[in-house]
C-alpha cells in the first residue's frame, strides 16, 4: 500500500484535480489495483466530483467526520463510485467544525496513520485543505508521499516551505517509514514550467499544463480527454 497526500497552503492550485485524476491514472495504469480517495477538505470538491448524484444523507453518514468523532470505523465509510476499483471517503462542510473540536486529541493523528494502513487498498490518495489545521496534519502524517502542487507565483514557493516544515515535524516523530515530499508544477504553460524548473526545488519531471479542458472536466464531474489524461498517467508512473 502507498498513501499519497496532496497538499499546498495556496488555494486553487489544483490539489483536488490532482487527487482525482492521479487516482484514476493509477487505476488505469494498474487495472488490478484498488484505489481509495479520501476527502479531508470541508470544501468537499472531491466528494462532489464523485458523489454528485448521491443523497446528502448517504454522504453525511459516510463522511470522514464519523471516523474522526469515533462514531464509525473507516471500513464502514468506504463509498463506491462509478469506477469499479475506486472508492471514496467523503467530507461535508461540517468537517471544519468537527476538526476544531478535535484539535486537542493528539493521539488521533497517530491512530489515523495506523488505521489507514489496515485498509485493503493499493493506493490511498488524500485531498487536504489549504490551511495549517488538523485535517492537513492528519493527511500529511498518514502519508508515504506528499505531493505539493506549485503554480507560477512566488507565494506558491513560500507555501511549499510551510508544507515541508509539517513533513519534517511529522518525520521527527516517525521511527520508520519516513514521509517523502514531491513538488509538482501545476496549471503552467510549457514556458513557465521551464522557468520554475530553474528554481532549486526538485520537481517531478511531469508538469500539469494549464488547460481549459482539464478545468471543465473536473468541474463537470467528467473523466479527462485522452490527451490530458496522459499528464496524470506520466505522474502516476513517476510515483507508483
Ligand atoms: N490544469 C488546470 N488548468 C486550468 N485550470 C485548472 C487545472 N486544474 C484545475 N483547474 C481549475 O482550477 C480550479 C481550482 O482547482 P482545484 O479545485 O483542483 O484546486 P485546489 O487547489 O484543490 O483548490 P482549493 O485550495 O480551493 O481546494 C478549479 O475550478 C479547476 O477547474
Ligand atoms: Mg481543493
PDB file of C-alpha atoms and ligand atoms in Angstrom:
ATOM      1  CA  UNK A   1       0.000   0.000   0.000  1.00  0.00           C
ATOM      2  CA  UNK A   2       1.093   3.534  -0.735  1.00  0.00           C
ATOM      3  CA  UNK A   3      -0.531   6.595   0.812  1.00  0.00           C
ATOM      4  CA  UNK A   4      -0.234   9.814  -1.181  1.00  0.00           C
ATOM      5  CA  UNK A   5      -1.400  13.120   0.273  1.00  0.00           C
ATOM      6  CA  UNK A   6      -1.880  16.168  -1.921  1.00  0.00           C
ATOM      7  CA  UNK A   7      -1.191  19.384  -0.008  1.00  0.00           C
ATOM      8  CA  UNK A   8      -0.443  23.040  -0.545  1.00  0.00           C
ATOM      9  CA  UNK A   9      -1.128  26.126   1.527  1.00  0.00           C
ATOM     10  CA  UNK A  10      -2.021  28.010  -1.632  1.00  0.00           C
ATOM     11  CA  UNK A  11      -5.675  27.679  -2.608  1.00  0.00           C
ATOM     12  CA  UNK A  12      -6.807  26.847  -6.126  1.00  0.00           C
ATOM     13  CA  UNK A  13      -3.526  25.332  -7.347  1.00  0.00           C
ATOM     14  CA  UNK A  14      -5.122  22.077  -8.453  1.00  0.00           C
ATOM     15  CA  UNK A  15      -4.893  19.857  -5.338  1.00  0.00           C
ATOM     16  CA  UNK A  16      -8.347  18.379  -5.747  1.00  0.00           C
ATOM     17  CA  UNK A  17      -7.949  17.958  -9.508  1.00  0.00           C
ATOM     18  CA  UNK A  18      -4.644  16.176  -8.955  1.00  0.00           C
ATOM     19  CA  UNK A  19      -6.112  13.946  -6.210  1.00  0.00           C
ATOM     20  CA  UNK A  20      -8.943  12.856  -8.502  1.00  0.00           C
ATOM     21  CA  UNK A  21      -7.082  12.297 -11.762  1.00  0.00           C
ATOM     22  CA  UNK A  22      -3.975  10.798 -10.160  1.00  0.00           C
ATOM     23  CA  UNK A  23      -6.269   8.211  -8.578  1.00  0.00           C
ATOM     24  CA  UNK A  24      -7.869   7.482 -11.962  1.00  0.00           C
ATOM     25  CA  UNK A  25      -4.441   7.353 -13.648  1.00  0.00           C
ATOM     26  CA  UNK A  26      -3.156   4.821 -11.092  1.00  0.00           C
ATOM     27  CA  UNK A  27      -6.276   2.743 -11.619  1.00  0.00           C
ATOM     28  CA  UNK A  28      -5.742   2.769 -15.400  1.00  0.00           C
ATOM     29  CA  UNK A  29      -2.036   2.029 -15.105  1.00  0.00           C
ATOM     30  CA  UNK A  30      -2.548  -0.838 -12.662  1.00  0.00           C
ATOM     31  CA  UNK A  31      -6.013  -2.205 -13.515  1.00  0.00           C
ATOM     32  CA  UNK A  32      -5.987  -4.748 -10.700  1.00  0.00           C
ATOM     33  CA  UNK A  33      -5.246  -2.175  -8.010  1.00  0.00           C
ATOM     34  CA  UNK A  34      -7.813  -0.800  -5.564  1.00  0.00           C
ATOM     35  CA  UNK A  35      -7.780   2.955  -5.050  1.00  0.00           C
ATOM     36  CA  UNK A  36      -9.257   4.998  -2.196  1.00  0.00           C
ATOM     37  CA  UNK A  37      -9.687   8.769  -2.389  1.00  0.00           C
ATOM     38  CA  UNK A  38     -10.208  10.470   0.982  1.00  0.00           C
ATOM     39  CA  UNK A  39     -11.598  13.990   1.176  1.00  0.00           C
ATOM     40  CA  UNK A  40     -10.159  15.866   4.163  1.00  0.00           C
ATOM     41  CA  UNK A  41     -11.326  19.266   2.915  1.00  0.00           C
ATOM     42  CA  UNK A  42     -14.614  20.689   4.239  1.00  0.00           C
ATOM     43  CA  UNK A  43     -14.973  22.427   0.847  1.00  0.00           C
ATOM     44  CA  UNK A  44     -15.551  18.854  -0.367  1.00  0.00           C
ATOM     45  CA  UNK A  45     -14.936  19.323  -4.094  1.00  0.00           C
ATOM     46  CA  UNK A  46     -13.564  15.785  -4.401  1.00  0.00           C
ATOM     47  CA  UNK A  47     -16.727  14.466  -2.749  1.00  0.00           C
ATOM     48  CA  UNK A  48     -18.826  16.460  -5.205  1.00  0.00           C
ATOM     49  CA  UNK A  49     -16.862  15.148  -8.180  1.00  0.00           C
ATOM     50  CA  UNK A  50     -17.506  11.508  -7.309  1.00  0.00           C
ATOM     51  CA  UNK A  51     -20.780  11.616  -5.412  1.00  0.00           C
ATOM     52  CA  UNK A  52     -22.712  14.478  -7.007  1.00  0.00           C
ATOM     53  CA  UNK A  53     -25.745  12.279  -7.615  1.00  0.00           C
ATOM     54  CA  UNK A  54     -25.797  10.715  -4.146  1.00  0.00           C
ATOM     55  CA  UNK A  55     -28.201  11.914  -1.441  1.00  0.00           C
ATOM     56  CA  UNK A  56     -26.807  14.196   1.274  1.00  0.00           C
ATOM     57  CA  UNK A  57     -27.841  11.661   3.960  1.00  0.00           C
ATOM     58  CA  UNK A  58     -25.589   8.989   2.462  1.00  0.00           C
ATOM     59  CA  UNK A  59     -22.661  11.401   2.208  1.00  0.00           C
ATOM     60  CA  UNK A  60     -23.201  12.628   5.790  1.00  0.00           C
ATOM     61  CA  UNK A  61     -23.406   9.051   7.037  1.00  0.00           C
ATOM     62  CA  UNK A  62     -20.200   8.026   5.263  1.00  0.00           C
ATOM     63  CA  UNK A  63     -18.240  11.207   5.927  1.00  0.00           C
ATOM     64  CA  UNK A  64     -14.766  11.206   7.427  1.00  0.00           C
ATOM     65  CA  UNK A  65     -16.164  13.189  10.390  1.00  0.00           C
ATOM     66  CA  UNK A  66     -17.886   9.974  11.538  1.00  0.00           C
ATOM     67  CA  UNK A  67     -14.474   8.345  11.898  1.00  0.00           C
ATOM     68  CA  UNK A  68     -12.812  11.363  13.479  1.00  0.00           C
ATOM     69  CA  UNK A  69     -15.504  11.612  16.152  1.00  0.00           C
ATOM     70  CA  UNK A  70     -15.271   7.886  16.875  1.00  0.00           C
ATOM     71  CA  UNK A  71     -18.808   7.076  15.661  1.00  0.00           C
ATOM     72  CA  UNK A  72     -17.761   4.711  12.830  1.00  0.00           C
ATOM     73  CA  UNK A  73     -14.740   2.776  11.641  1.00  0.00           C
ATOM     74  CA  UNK A  74     -13.017   3.657   8.370  1.00  0.00           C
ATOM     75  CA  UNK A  75     -14.159   0.385   6.719  1.00  0.00           C
ATOM     76  CA  UNK A  76     -17.801   1.350   7.057  1.00  0.00           C
ATOM     77  CA  UNK A  77     -17.258   4.676   5.287  1.00  0.00           C
ATOM     78  CA  UNK A  78     -15.927   3.248   2.009  1.00  0.00           C
ATOM     79  CA  UNK A  79     -18.275   4.595  -0.649  1.00  0.00           C
ATOM     80  CA  UNK A  80     -18.322   3.086  -4.165  1.00  0.00           C
ATOM     81  CA  UNK A  81     -18.021   5.285  -7.264  1.00  0.00           C
ATOM     82  CA  UNK A  82     -18.873   4.606 -10.907  1.00  0.00           C
ATOM     83  CA  UNK A  83     -15.357   3.153 -11.193  1.00  0.00           C
ATOM     84  CA  UNK A  84     -15.257  -0.439 -10.023  1.00  0.00           C
ATOM     85  CA  UNK A  85     -11.857  -0.064  -8.337  1.00  0.00           C
ATOM     86  CA  UNK A  86     -12.155   3.458  -6.949  1.00  0.00           C
ATOM     87  CA  UNK A  87     -13.768   4.161  -3.574  1.00  0.00           C
ATOM     88  CA  UNK A  88     -14.226   7.440  -1.722  1.00  0.00           C
ATOM     89  CA  UNK A  89     -14.497   8.540   1.890  1.00  0.00           C
ATOM     90  CA  UNK A  90     -16.355  11.841   1.548  1.00  0.00           C
ATOM     91  CA  UNK A  91     -16.355  15.064   3.552  1.00  0.00           C
ATOM     92  CA  UNK A  92     -19.071  17.623   4.265  1.00  0.00           C
ATOM     93  CA  UNK A  93     -18.821  21.301   5.312  1.00  0.00           C
ATOM     94  CA  UNK A  94     -19.308  20.153   8.925  1.00  0.00           C
ATOM     95  CA  UNK A  95     -15.778  18.697   8.895  1.00  0.00           C
ATOM     96  CA  UNK A  96     -14.284  22.097   9.681  1.00  0.00           C
ATOM     97  CA  UNK A  97     -16.188  22.492  12.966  1.00  0.00           C
ATOM     98  CA  UNK A  98     -15.670  18.831  13.848  1.00  0.00           C
ATOM     99  CA  UNK A  99     -11.906  19.210  13.405  1.00  0.00           C
ATOM    100  CA  UNK A 100     -11.678  22.351  15.526  1.00  0.00           C
ATOM    101  CA  UNK A 101     -13.365  20.444  18.337  1.00  0.00           C
ATOM    102  CA  UNK A 102     -10.872  17.595  17.976  1.00  0.00           C
ATOM    103  CA  UNK A 103      -7.650  19.577  17.860  1.00  0.00           C
ATOM    104  CA  UNK A 104      -6.762  18.568  21.414  1.00  0.00           C
ATOM    105  CA  UNK A 105      -6.760  14.850  20.519  1.00  0.00           C
ATOM    106  CA  UNK A 106      -3.035  14.329  19.813  1.00  0.00           C
ATOM    107  CA  UNK A 107      -3.426  10.547  19.527  1.00  0.00           C
ATOM    108  CA  UNK A 108      -5.838  10.891  16.617  1.00  0.00           C
ATOM    109  CA  UNK A 109      -3.076  11.758  14.138  1.00  0.00           C
ATOM    110  CA  UNK A 110      -1.106   8.630  15.073  1.00  0.00           C
ATOM    111  CA  UNK A 111      -4.212   6.419  15.060  1.00  0.00           C
ATOM    112  CA  UNK A 112      -5.319   7.658  11.625  1.00  0.00           C
ATOM    113  CA  UNK A 113      -1.956   6.667  10.094  1.00  0.00           C
ATOM    114  CA  UNK A 114      -2.263   3.217  11.640  1.00  0.00           C
ATOM    115  CA  UNK A 115      -5.934   2.669  10.783  1.00  0.00           C
ATOM    116  CA  UNK A 116      -5.410   3.655   7.127  1.00  0.00           C
ATOM    117  CA  UNK A 117      -2.664   1.077   6.843  1.00  0.00           C
ATOM    118  CA  UNK A 118      -5.087  -1.641   7.967  1.00  0.00           C
ATOM    119  CA  UNK A 119      -7.373  -0.986   4.974  1.00  0.00           C
ATOM    120  CA  UNK A 120      -7.122  -3.248   1.948  1.00  0.00           C
ATOM    121  CA  UNK A 121      -6.163  -0.783  -0.762  1.00  0.00           C
ATOM    122  CA  UNK A 122      -3.157  -0.482  -3.059  1.00  0.00           C
ATOM    123  CA  UNK A 123      -3.245   3.309  -3.161  1.00  0.00           C
ATOM    124  CA  UNK A 124      -4.874   5.874  -0.913  1.00  0.00           C
ATOM    125  CA  UNK A 125      -4.908   9.426  -2.270  1.00  0.00           C
ATOM    126  CA  UNK A 126      -5.878  12.122   0.246  1.00  0.00           C
ATOM    127  CA  UNK A 127      -7.015  15.648  -0.622  1.00  0.00           C
ATOM    128  CA  UNK A 128      -6.371  18.315   2.036  1.00  0.00           C
ATOM    129  CA  UNK A 129      -7.430  21.939   2.653  1.00  0.00           C
ATOM    130  CA  UNK A 130      -5.064  24.880   2.049  1.00  0.00           C
ATOM    131  CA  UNK A 131      -4.531  25.750   5.734  1.00  0.00           C
ATOM    132  CA  UNK A 132      -2.415  24.626   8.679  1.00  0.00           C
ATOM    133  CA  UNK A 133      -5.101  22.713  10.527  1.00  0.00           C
ATOM    134  CA  UNK A 134      -5.845  19.292  12.000  1.00  0.00           C
ATOM    135  CA  UNK A 135      -7.072  17.942   8.644  1.00  0.00           C
ATOM    136  CA  UNK A 136      -3.767  18.868   6.959  1.00  0.00           C
ATOM    137  CA  UNK A 137      -1.766  17.298   9.781  1.00  0.00           C
ATOM    138  CA  UNK A 138      -3.850  14.126   9.614  1.00  0.00           C
ATOM    139  CA  UNK A 139      -3.259  13.842   5.868  1.00  0.00           C
ATOM    140  CA  UNK A 140       0.449  14.578   5.973  1.00  0.00           C
ATOM    141  CA  UNK A 141       1.255  12.398   8.970  1.00  0.00           C
ATOM    142  CA  UNK A 142      -0.523   9.437   7.339  1.00  0.00           C
ATOM    143  CA  UNK A 143       1.375   9.723   4.050  1.00  0.00           C
ATOM    144  CA  UNK A 144       4.246   7.880   2.427  1.00  0.00           C
ATOM    145  CA  UNK A 145       4.463  10.653  -0.125  1.00  0.00           C
ATOM    146  CA  UNK A 146       3.213  14.244  -0.006  1.00  0.00           C
ATOM    147  CA  UNK A 147       2.649  15.768  -3.431  1.00  0.00           C
ATOM    148  CA  UNK A 148       2.610  19.543  -3.378  1.00  0.00           C
ATOM    149  CA  UNK A 149       1.248  21.303  -6.465  1.00  0.00           C
ATOM    150  CA  UNK A 150       3.074  24.523  -7.302  1.00  0.00           C
ATOM    151  CA  UNK A 151       1.825  27.122  -9.759  1.00  0.00           C
ATOM    152  CA  UNK A 152       3.574  30.134 -11.201  1.00  0.00           C
ATOM    153  CA  UNK A 153       3.591  32.559  -8.274  1.00  0.00           C
ATOM    154  CA  UNK A 154       6.215  33.422  -5.678  1.00  0.00           C
ATOM    155  CA  UNK A 155       3.668  32.782  -2.888  1.00  0.00           C
ATOM    156  CA  UNK A 156       3.409  29.175  -4.034  1.00  0.00           C
ATOM    157  CA  UNK A 157       7.039  28.607  -3.086  1.00  0.00           C
ATOM    158  CA  UNK A 158       6.553  30.139   0.347  1.00  0.00           C
ATOM    159  CA  UNK A 159       3.519  27.912   0.844  1.00  0.00           C
ATOM    160  CA  UNK A 160       5.604  24.900  -0.173  1.00  0.00           C
ATOM    161  CA  UNK A 161       8.146  25.635   2.543  1.00  0.00           C
ATOM    162  CA  UNK A 162       5.373  25.575   5.152  1.00  0.00           C
ATOM    163  CA  UNK A 163       4.253  22.143   3.935  1.00  0.00           C
ATOM    164  CA  UNK A 164       7.876  20.953   4.009  1.00  0.00           C
ATOM    165  CA  UNK A 165       8.029  22.011   7.650  1.00  0.00           C
ATOM    166  CA  UNK A 166       4.932  19.977   8.529  1.00  0.00           C
ATOM    167  CA  UNK A 167       6.519  16.962   6.805  1.00  0.00           C
ATOM    168  CA  UNK A 168       9.773  17.475   8.730  1.00  0.00           C
ATOM    169  CA  UNK A 169       7.901  17.698  12.036  1.00  0.00           C
ATOM    170  CA  UNK A 170       5.977  14.503  11.283  1.00  0.00           C
ATOM    171  CA  UNK A 171       9.169  12.702  10.276  1.00  0.00           C
ATOM    172  CA  UNK A 172      10.750  13.587  13.613  1.00  0.00           C
ATOM    173  CA  UNK A 173       8.085  11.548  15.378  1.00  0.00           C
ATOM    174  CA  UNK A 174       8.145   8.621  12.926  1.00  0.00           C
ATOM    175  CA  UNK A 175      10.683   5.915  13.629  1.00  0.00           C
ATOM    176  CA  UNK A 176      10.154   4.065  10.346  1.00  0.00           C
ATOM    177  CA  UNK A 177       8.551   4.880   7.020  1.00  0.00           C
ATOM    178  CA  UNK A 178       9.655   8.475   6.651  1.00  0.00           C
ATOM    179  CA  UNK A 179       7.399  10.731   4.590  1.00  0.00           C
ATOM    180  CA  UNK A 180       8.763  11.984   1.264  1.00  0.00           C
ATOM    181  CA  UNK A 181       7.725  15.211  -0.402  1.00  0.00           C
ATOM    182  CA  UNK A 182       7.497  15.939  -4.117  1.00  0.00           C
ATOM    183  CA  UNK A 183       6.684  19.346  -5.609  1.00  0.00           C
ATOM    184  CA  UNK A 184       4.718  19.167  -8.868  1.00  0.00           C
ATOM    185  CA  UNK A 185       4.323  22.080 -11.270  1.00  0.00           C
ATOM    186  CA  UNK A 186       0.639  22.575 -11.986  1.00  0.00           C
ATOM    187  CA  UNK A 187      -1.512  24.862 -14.132  1.00  0.00           C
ATOM    188  CA  UNK A 188       1.507  26.194 -16.002  1.00  0.00           C
ATOM    189  CA  UNK A 189       2.381  26.702 -19.651  1.00  0.00           C
ATOM    190  CA  UNK A 190       5.421  24.863 -21.001  1.00  0.00           C
ATOM    191  CA  UNK A 191       7.389  28.116 -20.869  1.00  0.00           C
ATOM    192  CA  UNK A 192       6.505  28.802 -17.232  1.00  0.00           C
ATOM    193  CA  UNK A 193       7.189  25.197 -16.265  1.00  0.00           C
ATOM    194  CA  UNK A 194      10.720  25.660 -17.618  1.00  0.00           C
ATOM    195  CA  UNK A 195      11.219  28.841 -15.591  1.00  0.00           C
ATOM    196  CA  UNK A 196      10.042  27.045 -12.433  1.00  0.00           C
ATOM    197  CA  UNK A 197      12.406  24.198 -13.220  1.00  0.00           C
ATOM    198  CA  UNK A 198      15.335  26.590 -12.773  1.00  0.00           C
ATOM    199  CA  UNK A 199      14.433  27.010  -9.090  1.00  0.00           C
ATOM    200  CA  UNK A 200      16.243  24.886  -6.572  1.00  0.00           C
ATOM    201  CA  UNK A 201      13.262  22.611  -5.899  1.00  0.00           C
ATOM    202  CA  UNK A 202      13.454  19.021  -7.100  1.00  0.00           C
ATOM    203  CA  UNK A 203      10.243  18.953  -9.088  1.00  0.00           C
ATOM    204  CA  UNK A 204       8.618  15.848 -10.514  1.00  0.00           C
ATOM    205  CA  UNK A 205       9.570  15.548 -14.174  1.00  0.00           C
ATOM    206  CA  UNK A 206       5.917  15.716 -15.128  1.00  0.00           C
ATOM    207  CA  UNK A 207       4.066  19.013 -15.005  1.00  0.00           C
ATOM    208  CA  UNK A 208       0.314  19.512 -15.320  1.00  0.00           C
ATOM    209  CA  UNK A 209      -0.404  22.106 -18.018  1.00  0.00           C
ATOM    210  CA  UNK A 210      -2.909  24.916 -17.682  1.00  0.00           C
ATOM    211  CA  UNK A 211      -5.880  23.715 -19.652  1.00  0.00           C
ATOM    212  CA  UNK A 212      -9.494  24.796 -20.030  1.00  0.00           C
ATOM    213  CA  UNK A 213     -10.343  21.221 -20.885  1.00  0.00           C
ATOM    214  CA  UNK A 214      -8.921  19.886 -17.573  1.00  0.00           C
ATOM    215  CA  UNK A 215     -10.842  22.616 -15.720  1.00  0.00           C
ATOM    216  CA  UNK A 216     -14.153  21.818 -17.396  1.00  0.00           C
ATOM    217  CA  UNK A 217     -13.718  18.046 -16.942  1.00  0.00           C
ATOM    218  CA  UNK A 218     -13.148  18.342 -13.211  1.00  0.00           C
ATOM    219  CA  UNK A 219     -15.834  20.994 -12.696  1.00  0.00           C
ATOM    220  CA  UNK A 220     -18.413  18.870 -14.538  1.00  0.00           C
ATOM    221  CA  UNK A 221     -17.501  15.591 -12.846  1.00  0.00           C
ATOM    222  CA  UNK A 222     -16.191  14.011 -16.067  1.00  0.00           C
ATOM    223  CA  UNK A 223     -13.152  11.936 -16.958  1.00  0.00           C
ATOM    224  CA  UNK A 224     -10.295  13.598 -18.833  1.00  0.00           C
ATOM    225  CA  UNK A 225      -9.773  13.517 -22.571  1.00  0.00           C
ATOM    226  CA  UNK A 226      -7.100  11.046 -23.690  1.00  0.00           C
ATOM    227  CA  UNK A 227      -4.715  13.942 -24.407  1.00  0.00           C
ATOM    228  CA  UNK A 228      -5.000  15.343 -20.874  1.00  0.00           C
ATOM    229  CA  UNK A 229      -5.040  12.044 -19.009  1.00  0.00           C
ATOM    230  CA  UNK A 230      -1.501  11.424 -20.318  1.00  0.00           C
ATOM    231  CA  UNK A 231      -0.060  14.021 -17.915  1.00  0.00           C
ATOM    232  CA  UNK A 232      -1.593  12.347 -14.874  1.00  0.00           C
ATOM    233  CA  UNK A 233      -0.530   8.909 -16.117  1.00  0.00           C
ATOM    234  CA  UNK A 234       3.043  10.157 -16.503  1.00  0.00           C
ATOM    235  CA  UNK A 235       2.950  11.446 -12.948  1.00  0.00           C
ATOM    236  CA  UNK A 236       1.456   8.145 -11.772  1.00  0.00           C
ATOM    237  CA  UNK A 237       4.367   6.299 -13.409  1.00  0.00           C
ATOM    238  CA  UNK A 238       6.854   8.569 -11.655  1.00  0.00           C
ATOM    239  CA  UNK A 239       5.438   7.993  -8.193  1.00  0.00           C
ATOM    240  CA  UNK A 240       3.977   4.480  -8.254  1.00  0.00           C
TER     241      UNK A 240
HETATM  242  N1  LIG B   1      -4.609  22.091 -15.100  1.00  0.00           N
HETATM  243  C1  LIG B   1      -5.547  23.024 -14.951  1.00  0.00           C
HETATM  244  N2  LIG B   1      -5.637  24.056 -15.819  1.00  0.00           N
HETATM  245  C2  LIG B   1      -6.580  25.007 -15.678  1.00  0.00           C
HETATM  246  N3  LIG B   1      -7.492  25.031 -14.707  1.00  0.00           N
HETATM  247  C3  LIG B   1      -7.462  24.037 -13.806  1.00  0.00           C
HETATM  248  C4  LIG B   1      -6.491  22.979 -13.870  1.00  0.00           C
HETATM  249  N4  LIG B   1      -6.701  22.133 -12.827  1.00  0.00           N
HETATM  250  C5  LIG B   1      -7.755  22.638 -12.153  1.00  0.00           C
HETATM  251  N5  LIG B   1      -8.221  23.766 -12.716  1.00  0.00           N
HETATM  252  C6  LIG B   1      -9.343  24.618 -12.260  1.00  0.00           C
HETATM  253  O1  LIG B   1      -8.878  25.427 -11.203  1.00  0.00           O
HETATM  254  C7  LIG B   1      -9.790  25.456 -10.129  1.00  0.00           C
HETATM  255  C8  LIG B   1      -9.084  25.009  -8.854  1.00  0.00           C
HETATM  256  O2  LIG B   1      -8.691  23.652  -8.972  1.00  0.00           O
HETATM  257  P1  LIG B   1      -8.742  22.686  -7.723  1.00  0.00           P
HETATM  258  O3  LIG B   1     -10.086  22.754  -7.103  1.00  0.00           O
HETATM  259  O4  LIG B   1      -8.234  21.382  -8.146  1.00  0.00           O
HETATM  260  O5  LIG B   1      -7.679  23.432  -6.787  1.00  0.00           O
HETATM  261  P2  LIG B   1      -7.443  23.240  -5.227  1.00  0.00           P
HETATM  262  O6  LIG B   1      -6.001  23.508  -5.003  1.00  0.00           O
HETATM  263  O7  LIG B   1      -7.980  21.949  -4.786  1.00  0.00           O
HETATM  264  O8  LIG B   1      -8.333  24.422  -4.631  1.00  0.00           O
HETATM  265  P3  LIG B   1      -8.693  24.647  -3.073  1.00  0.00           P
HETATM  266  O9  LIG B   1      -7.472  25.201  -2.448  1.00  0.00           O
HETATM  267  O10 LIG B   1      -9.814  25.631  -3.137  1.00  0.00           O
HETATM  268  O11 LIG B   1      -9.097  23.332  -2.507  1.00  0.00           O
HETATM  269  C9  LIG B   1     -10.942  24.546 -10.496  1.00  0.00           C
HETATM  270  O12 LIG B   1     -12.064  25.312 -10.836  1.00  0.00           O
HETATM  271  C10 LIG B   1     -10.463  23.767 -11.695  1.00  0.00           C
HETATM  272  O13 LIG B   1     -11.449  23.624 -12.647  1.00  0.00           O
HETATM  273 MG1  LIG B   2      -9.385  21.509  -3.284  1.00  0.00          MG
END
